[in-house]
Amino acid sequence: MDYQFREIENKWQRFWAENQTYKVKNSSDKPKYYVLDMFPYPSGAGLHVGHPLGYIASDIYSRYKRLKGFNVLHPMGYDSFGLPAEQYAIQTGQHPAVTTEENINTYRRQLDQIGFSFDWSREVRTSDPGYYKWTQWIFMKLFNSWYNQESEKAEPIDTLIAKFERNGSEGIIAVADDEVNTFSAADWKSFTEEEKQVELLKYRLTYLRESTVNWCPALGTVLANDEVKDGFSERGGFPVEQKKMMQWSMRITAYADRLLQGLNDIDWPEPLKEMQRNWIGKSVGALVRFSLTPNPSPGERGTAETGYKTADPALWDILKTHSRQNRKESTVAEDLLWQALRNSQTGFKIRRQHAIHTYIADFICLKKGLIIEVDGGYHASNKESDTLRTEALNRLGFEVIRFSNEEVISKTIEVTNAIRGKLETLPDRKIDETVSLSPGEGRGEAIEVFTTRVDTIFGVTFLVIAPEHELVERLTTPEHKDEIEAYIIQTKKKSELDRMADAKTVSGAFTGSYALHPFTGEQIPIWIADYVLAGYGTGAVMAVPSGDQRDWLFATQYHLPIVQILDAQKDLDKQGDPTKEGRYVNSHFLDGLKYKEATAVAVAKLEDLGKGKAKVNYRLRDAIFGRQRYWGEPVPVYFKGDLPHLIDESDLPLVLPEVDAYLPTESGEPPLGRAEDWHYSKVLPDGAHLEGSYELSTMPGWAGSSWYWYRYMDAQNDQEFASKEAIEYWKDVDLYIGGSEHATGHLLYSRFWNKFLKDVGYVIEEEPFKKLINQGMIQGRSNFVYRLFLDSAHYLKDNFELVQKEKPLLVSFNIADRILKGQMPPHEFKEILANQLGEDALLEFPIRTSLMVQHLHVDVNIVENDVLNLEKFKNFRPEFANAEFILESGKYICGVEVEKMSKSKFNVVNPDDIIERYGADTLRLYEMFLGPLEQSKPWNTNGIEGVFKFLRKFWKLFHDDQFNFRVSDQEPTKAELKALHKIIRQVEEDVERFSVNTSVSSVMICVNELTDLK
RNA sequence: GCUCAGAUGGUGGAACUGGUAGACACGCAGGACUUAAAAUCCUGUUCCCGUUAAAGGAGUGCGGGUUCGAUUCCCGCUCUGAGUACCA
């Protein structure tokens, strides 16, 4: 052989390894350049031919940058925590660490023989304790931080505690849980340590709270939103259901806006940025409050008298129902007090369980405007809502006094006297019908909707709330109860898929209740419908049928009014028209305005009235961070009671314990529940005793990959995740190459952690990956053979059975294709058969025939240029050993289809085989030559010969006919120099814009030219 | 439905800023070498018409437009791929 690729490649690969040619230092006179590949999960199947595509491109670019005088960091490692190793462990009992190690060795061997210029001294493995120590450390930093919306960054939790101590919760604007409490500095100081911790947990960037999670019973774990597709798990395709669980979460929503803004400053493919934008899903709109209004049932309306009808008219029905119920279910204390207060024993008329505006007061004297509340009754709840109630009622002109159950029971006389005293001193209440509440008051007693089109507010003709909405039960009037319940049952039965299939239809049910239009005070019916999602916005929408197609459908179906609000709206009898053009009509103070003005005016007016405000809504949810799995990073947390505490930093890494099996415990706890002594106990130098059981869930797959590029900068450091100097020098990734499938997972989480690490001062750059390229997916290219079934025995002398079982008939692609398309006239087919099988093989040819063709996958490795190797095929499928092959032009041509690469389709091409046959350089060159880097394309080994021939031709430029190395010191000719310089320039230009395929072809042209000149 | 990307020979693809469409390679056809095959080398290869050679016509998914000139820019449509989805 002339071109000995094996010898050449072995020689140089050994040289690079022995001399550590690609080891790079963290300091240099040269400018830095950081080229990163998405590190692989080392699966058992090893690399297939699609994996190295991106690695080859990045390797070419790294080598190019080195030649251009840069100090290039080009590392590689393994994302080695993950589900498959654990699933395998469950089946076989083999420790995932063992499987992982084996797989890594395979990967390493495969990567090495492709000849990459990685600096292996910096290798990382996310499952290595020396690595995950720092993943846990970052978790601790997140736990100890909160997001201050004033400074727009994360800050240490101590700064929040300091604020609480100074001013209580006042003036703090933070991204936190919805249910944070309001309290004064004095309140804070009076809190127990535990109460303080509970409150702080609502602010921490990683926190524990009960949340609805995607639970996958088959995998026995929760999944993040990006790990669920159409209601099934991305890995394995198991069904996923919603479940409430105590879970660790990451407050990524704090960074929603920065994650969105940052996209403008980075050089990423537009589709990828678009995916992230959609995932974050920012919508600018407004929150509008619709207060509730009664169902005007005739009986009630006529008898209501001003002095006594103190309830918000909206709520009369509902509140009345509740009042009655409360009276039936009254507490001992309430009954006692009622005995003392009833029948004007105090000299004043007292009412019991009476509706006031949107509340129900335990006892009330309407004349004096005094409300007496007994804690522990219907409204038994936390201090916060009591305070809110009191404030709201005060504003409505009522005085509120409050007694506890104990007080009423043990000191009934004193309590009664106190009430009488109060009644005697109070002036009569002024009856003011126009009372209204300001924003935030009477929470839960109005329906809040989120809308991006406040401008259409006068087109609202009904409200729709999600069937799961918390107000549904309270809003449903007795007459509509059956209907609503039936509808809820019906929607619950519907699966995700059904819902999607029904996307074009709408259904719903009327609650029987009404809300008040914030501007006109008109009554607006409240419906429930499953096209409104509980999880987005407030779970309630204002329906504007003239401006929204779904609302229009709903209105049409249930005969609700459709009000035109813009003169530009067209065809409202056929559709909803969401236009923003034209001027407003039927819209009171918005009439005549244009879209922009109308929006601004509407929002301003809502804010004036306290009925709403401008609001930005995000689709992005906080990321669930716990997995009920073994093979992941342990969470460095122990529990004292129900409260989580961090372990001491000096105890990192918290090493994954050994377990006897990798399954959940009998009581349903995660596998770590099986570990012995999984318990923390530590005495600090100051004498503090830390003790409790460790967290049982582990971190999700994306934890380790959310910061790994920093570890490469200083992989051996055991004092820091990377030294300040190293981070100072390398800063960020200049070029990142990887698949677009990580758009809403890894790439978003990494940006989030990076921003956090920047906020708390550990890293420098706001964005981690300056330029990103998605290499296209390599699809599989399957080959097929076609088996012909005859419906009669007339074709061959052998009988039918024989034909079918012992002599299968396989026809070449173009014949099969014509048969399938019905383009094969019987006489022509007869001729083909006769030619190939012999005239005497045929009996009389039937006039009517129907031929059935079955296509079968055939291993692409025994097909060359779509021509089947018959001998290899007979080995591959022994059942076809004695088959008859009907050829075309003397060959059996296989059919072709592009599919996903998978074993079952026999279309997997292993790089090892290619390297064995042609060498690594041919593989690398061919993968690049296949087409543009970013384009998805099927792997097709056809044509690899051309690249191989080119390499040989190139080699021959420097070798004589006897294959001896021969170059001369002669001056090159002008023509030779011209060819050389042309190629230098072209390759440079092409590589700069990652057009590697064209630079390969330029080099081919150059070699052709030089060969001609030789 | 929405968003994004794309559509060029038998195939993968090239044409970078509007300036000779089809580079480079595969495949195919013919030829040389060989007893033969493989390998290698040479020639041809967008389509149509035509041919000794030529000459001509059409052509970058479809229909329009801007321009001296359009694969490239604009408008409308068709199809393919990807993402996403009752997101208010």
mmCIF file with all atom_site columns, C-alpha atoms in Angstrom, chain A residues 356 364-371 390-400 426-432 435 437:
data_model
loop_
_atom_site.group_PDB
_atom_site.id
_atom_site.type_symbol
_atom_site.label_atom_id
_atom_site.label_alt_id
_atom_site.label_comp_id
_atom_site.label_asym_id
_atom_site.label_entity_id
_atom_site.label_seq_id
_atom_site.pdbx_PDB_ins_code
_atom_site.Cartn_x
_atom_site.Cartn_y
_atom_site.Cartn_z
_atom_site.occupancy
_atom_site.B_iso_or_equiv
_atom_site.pdbx_formal_charge
_atom_site.auth_seq_id
_atom_site.auth_comp_id
_atom_site.auth_asym_id
_atom_site.auth_atom_id
_atom_site.pdbx_PDB_model_num
ATOM 1  C CA . ILE A 1 356 ? -70.104 42.641 54.548 1.00 0.00 ? 356 ILE A CA 1
ATOM 2  C CA . ILE A 1 364 ? -72.043 42.667 63.455 1.00 0.00 ? 364 ILE A CA 1
ATOM 3  C CA . CYS A 1 365 ? -73.967 45.645 64.653 1.00 0.00 ? 365 CYS A CA 1
ATOM 4  C CA . LEU A 1 366 ? -74.925 47.501 61.527 1.00 0.00 ? 366 LEU A CA 1
ATOM 5  C CA . LYS A 1 367 ? -76.154 50.600 63.263 1.00 0.00 ? 367 LYS A CA 1
ATOM 6  C CA . LYS A 1 368 ? -72.819 51.253 64.954 1.00 0.00 ? 368 LYS A CA 1
ATOM 7  C CA . GLY A 1 369 ? -70.656 49.623 62.339 1.00 0.00 ? 369 GLY A CA 1
ATOM 8  C CA . LEU A 1 370 ? -69.007 47.276 64.796 1.00 0.00 ? 370 LEU A CA 1
ATOM 9  C CA . ILE A 1 371 ? -67.747 43.877 63.814 1.00 0.00 ? 371 ILE A CA 1
ATOM 10 C CA . THR A 1 390 ? -59.372 44.399 59.460 1.00 0.00 ? 390 THR A CA 1
ATOM 11 C CA . GLU A 1 391 ? -57.801 47.089 57.320 1.00 0.00 ? 391 GLU A CA 1
ATOM 12 C CA . ALA A 1 392 ? -60.261 46.530 54.517 1.00 0.00 ? 392 ALA A CA 1
ATOM 13 C CA . LEU A 1 393 ? -63.251 46.596 56.846 1.00 0.00 ? 393 LEU A CA 1
ATOM 14 C CA . ASN A 1 394 ? -61.964 49.734 58.540 1.00 0.00 ? 394 ASN A CA 1
ATOM 15 C CA . ARG A 1 395 ? -61.896 51.451 55.232 1.00 0.00 ? 395 ARG A CA 1
ATOM 16 C CA . LEU A 1 396 ? -65.485 50.426 54.650 1.00 0.00 ? 396 LEU A CA 1
ATOM 17 C CA . GLY A 1 397 ? -66.328 52.264 57.861 1.00 0.00 ? 397 GLY A CA 1
ATOM 18 C CA . PHE A 1 398 ? -66.456 49.370 60.285 1.00 0.00 ? 398 PHE A CA 1
ATOM 19 C CA . GLU A 1 399 ? -64.710 48.988 63.574 1.00 0.00 ? 399 GLU A CA 1
ATOM 20 C CA . VAL A 1 400 ? -63.378 45.497 64.204 1.00 0.00 ? 400 VAL A CA 1
ATOM 21 C CA . LEU A 1 426 ? -69.369 54.418 68.921 1.00 0.00 ? 426 LEU A CA 1
ATOM 22 C CA . PRO A 1 427 ? -71.264 56.921 66.784 1.00 0.00 ? 427 PRO A CA 1
ATOM 23 C CA . ASP A 1 428 ? -73.822 55.614 64.299 1.00 0.00 ? 428 ASP A CA 1
ATOM 24 C CA . ARG A 1 429 ? -72.307 54.369 61.107 1.00 0.00 ? 429 ARG A CA 1
ATOM 25 C CA . LYS A 1 430 ? -72.759 56.480 58.005 1.00 0.00 ? 430 LYS A CA 1
ATOM 26 C CA . ILE A 1 431 ? -74.203 54.369 55.302 1.00 0.00 ? 431 ILE A CA 1
ATOM 27 C CA . ASP A 1 432 ? -72.164 54.848 52.213 1.00 0.00 ? 432 ASP A CA 1
ATOM 28 C CA . VAL A 1 435 ? -67.503 52.187 49.182 1.00 0.00 ? 435 VAL A CA 1
ATOM 29 C CA . LEU A 1 437 ? -61.669 48.691 48.081 1.00 0.00 ? 437 LEU A CA 1
#
